[in-house]
Coordinates of C-alpha atoms in Angstrom, one line a residue:
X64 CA -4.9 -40.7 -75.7
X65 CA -7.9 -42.2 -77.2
X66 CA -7.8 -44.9 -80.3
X67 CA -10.5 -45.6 -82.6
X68 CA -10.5 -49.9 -83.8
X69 CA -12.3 -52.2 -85.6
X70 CA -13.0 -50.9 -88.7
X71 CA -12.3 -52.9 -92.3
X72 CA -14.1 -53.6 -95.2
X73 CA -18.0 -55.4 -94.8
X74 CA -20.4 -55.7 -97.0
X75 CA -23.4 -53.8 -97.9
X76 CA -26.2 -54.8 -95.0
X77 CA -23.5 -56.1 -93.3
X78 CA -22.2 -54.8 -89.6
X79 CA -19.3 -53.5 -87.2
X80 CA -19.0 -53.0 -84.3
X81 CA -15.7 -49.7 -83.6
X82 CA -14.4 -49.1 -80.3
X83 CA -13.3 -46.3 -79.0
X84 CA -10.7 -46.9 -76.0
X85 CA -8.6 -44.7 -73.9
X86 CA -5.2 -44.8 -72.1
X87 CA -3.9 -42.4 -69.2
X88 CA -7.1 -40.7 -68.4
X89 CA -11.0 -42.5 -67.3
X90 CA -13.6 -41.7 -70.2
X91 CA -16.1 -41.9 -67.1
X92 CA -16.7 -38.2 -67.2
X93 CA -16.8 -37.2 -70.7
X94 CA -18.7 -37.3 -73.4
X95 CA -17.2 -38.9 -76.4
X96 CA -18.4 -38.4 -80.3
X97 CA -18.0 -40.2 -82.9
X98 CA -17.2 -38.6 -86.2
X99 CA -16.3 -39.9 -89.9
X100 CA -14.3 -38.2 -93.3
X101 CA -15.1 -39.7 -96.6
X102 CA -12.3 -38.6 -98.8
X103 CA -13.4 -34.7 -100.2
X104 CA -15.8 -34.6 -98.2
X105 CA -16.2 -32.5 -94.4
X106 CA -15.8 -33.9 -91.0
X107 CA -19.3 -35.3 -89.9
X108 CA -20.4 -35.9 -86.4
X109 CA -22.5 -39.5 -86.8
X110 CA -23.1 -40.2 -82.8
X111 CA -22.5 -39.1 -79.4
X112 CA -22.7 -40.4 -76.1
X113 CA -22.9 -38.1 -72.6
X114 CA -21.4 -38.7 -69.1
X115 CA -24.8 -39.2 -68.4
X116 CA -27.0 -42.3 -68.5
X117 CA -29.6 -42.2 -71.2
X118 CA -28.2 -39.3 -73.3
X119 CA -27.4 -40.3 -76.8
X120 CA -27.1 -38.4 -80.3
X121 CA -27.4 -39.3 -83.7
X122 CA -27.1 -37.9 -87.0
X123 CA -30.2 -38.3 -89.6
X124 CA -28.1 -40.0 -92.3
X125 CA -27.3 -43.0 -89.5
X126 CA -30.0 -43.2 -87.0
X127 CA -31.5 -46.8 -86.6
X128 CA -28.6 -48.1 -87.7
X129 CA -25.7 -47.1 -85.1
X130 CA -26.3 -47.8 -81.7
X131 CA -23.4 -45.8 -79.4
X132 CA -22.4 -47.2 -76.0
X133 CA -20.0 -47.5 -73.3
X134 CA -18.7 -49.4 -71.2
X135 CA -17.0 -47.4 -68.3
X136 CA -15.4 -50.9 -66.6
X137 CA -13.7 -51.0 -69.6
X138 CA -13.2 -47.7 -70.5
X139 CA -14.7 -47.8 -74.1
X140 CA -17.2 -46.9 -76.0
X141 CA -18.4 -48.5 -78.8
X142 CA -20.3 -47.6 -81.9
X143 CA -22.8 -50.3 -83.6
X144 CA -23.0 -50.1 -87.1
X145 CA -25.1 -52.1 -88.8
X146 CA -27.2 -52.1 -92.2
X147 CA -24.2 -50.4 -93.2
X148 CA -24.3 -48.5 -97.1
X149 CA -21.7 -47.5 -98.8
X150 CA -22.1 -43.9 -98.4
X151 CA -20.9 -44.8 -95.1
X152 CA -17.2 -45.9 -96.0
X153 CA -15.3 -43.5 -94.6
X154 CA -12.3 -42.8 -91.3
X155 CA -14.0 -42.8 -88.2
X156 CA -12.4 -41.0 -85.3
X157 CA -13.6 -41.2 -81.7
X158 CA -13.4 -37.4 -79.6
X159 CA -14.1 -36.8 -76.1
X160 CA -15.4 -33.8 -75.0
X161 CA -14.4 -32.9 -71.0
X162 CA -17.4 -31.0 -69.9
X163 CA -19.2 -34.3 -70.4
X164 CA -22.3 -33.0 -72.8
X165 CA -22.7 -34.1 -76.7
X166 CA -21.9 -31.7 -79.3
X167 CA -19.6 -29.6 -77.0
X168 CA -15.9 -28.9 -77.3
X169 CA -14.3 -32.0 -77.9
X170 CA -10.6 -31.7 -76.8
X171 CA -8.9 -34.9 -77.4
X172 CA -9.2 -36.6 -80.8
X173 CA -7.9 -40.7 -81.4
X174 CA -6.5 -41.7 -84.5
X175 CA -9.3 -43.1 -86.8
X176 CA -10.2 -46.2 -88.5
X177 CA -11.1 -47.2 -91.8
X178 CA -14.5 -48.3 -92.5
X179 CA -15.0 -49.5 -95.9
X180 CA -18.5 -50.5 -97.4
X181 CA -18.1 -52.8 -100.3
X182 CA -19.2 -56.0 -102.1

């Protein structure tokens, strides 16, 4: 079961850092995505990170601002945020895809967490 954390509410230009953290099963091997929902609007897929080192995705409206990671020790991965806007208030939900490449068929999704952008 994965579950998404650390969202709230931060400024504009201000930072988060979400985490993205499994239980009963090693992320080691997958690929997890990141994805967010602003209310009416449709499912978008912000970042990914492969099993493998090195391979990272990110989506035009968010790159050089999100940085994705993981840490396999602690079986998490973690998504950066920072310069954040308020277009990017939204529910973030982490995926993992088993086949271990970005953008594939993710098969287990975590509950998200709300990011809200705000002064």
């Amino acid at each position: 079961q994965l579950q998404a954390s650390g969202g709230g509410l931060v400024q504009p230009g201000g930072s988060l850092r979400l985490s993205c953290t499994a239980s009963g099963f090693s992320l080691d091997y997958y690929a997890i995505g990141w994805f967010r929902q602003a209310p009416g609007e449709e499912r978008e897929e912000v970042s990914c990170i492969s099993r493998w080192v090195g391979y990272t995705y990110y989506a035009g409206s968010v790159k050089g601002r999100f940085t994705v990671s993981r840490d396999n020790a602690k079986n998490t991965v973690f998504l950066q945020m920072n310069s954040l806007k308020a277009e990017d208030t939204a529910v973030y939900y982490c995926a993992a895809a088993p086949t271990g490449r970005c953008r594939d068929d993710y098969s287990d999704w975590g509950q998200g967490t709300l990011v809200t952008v705000s002064s």
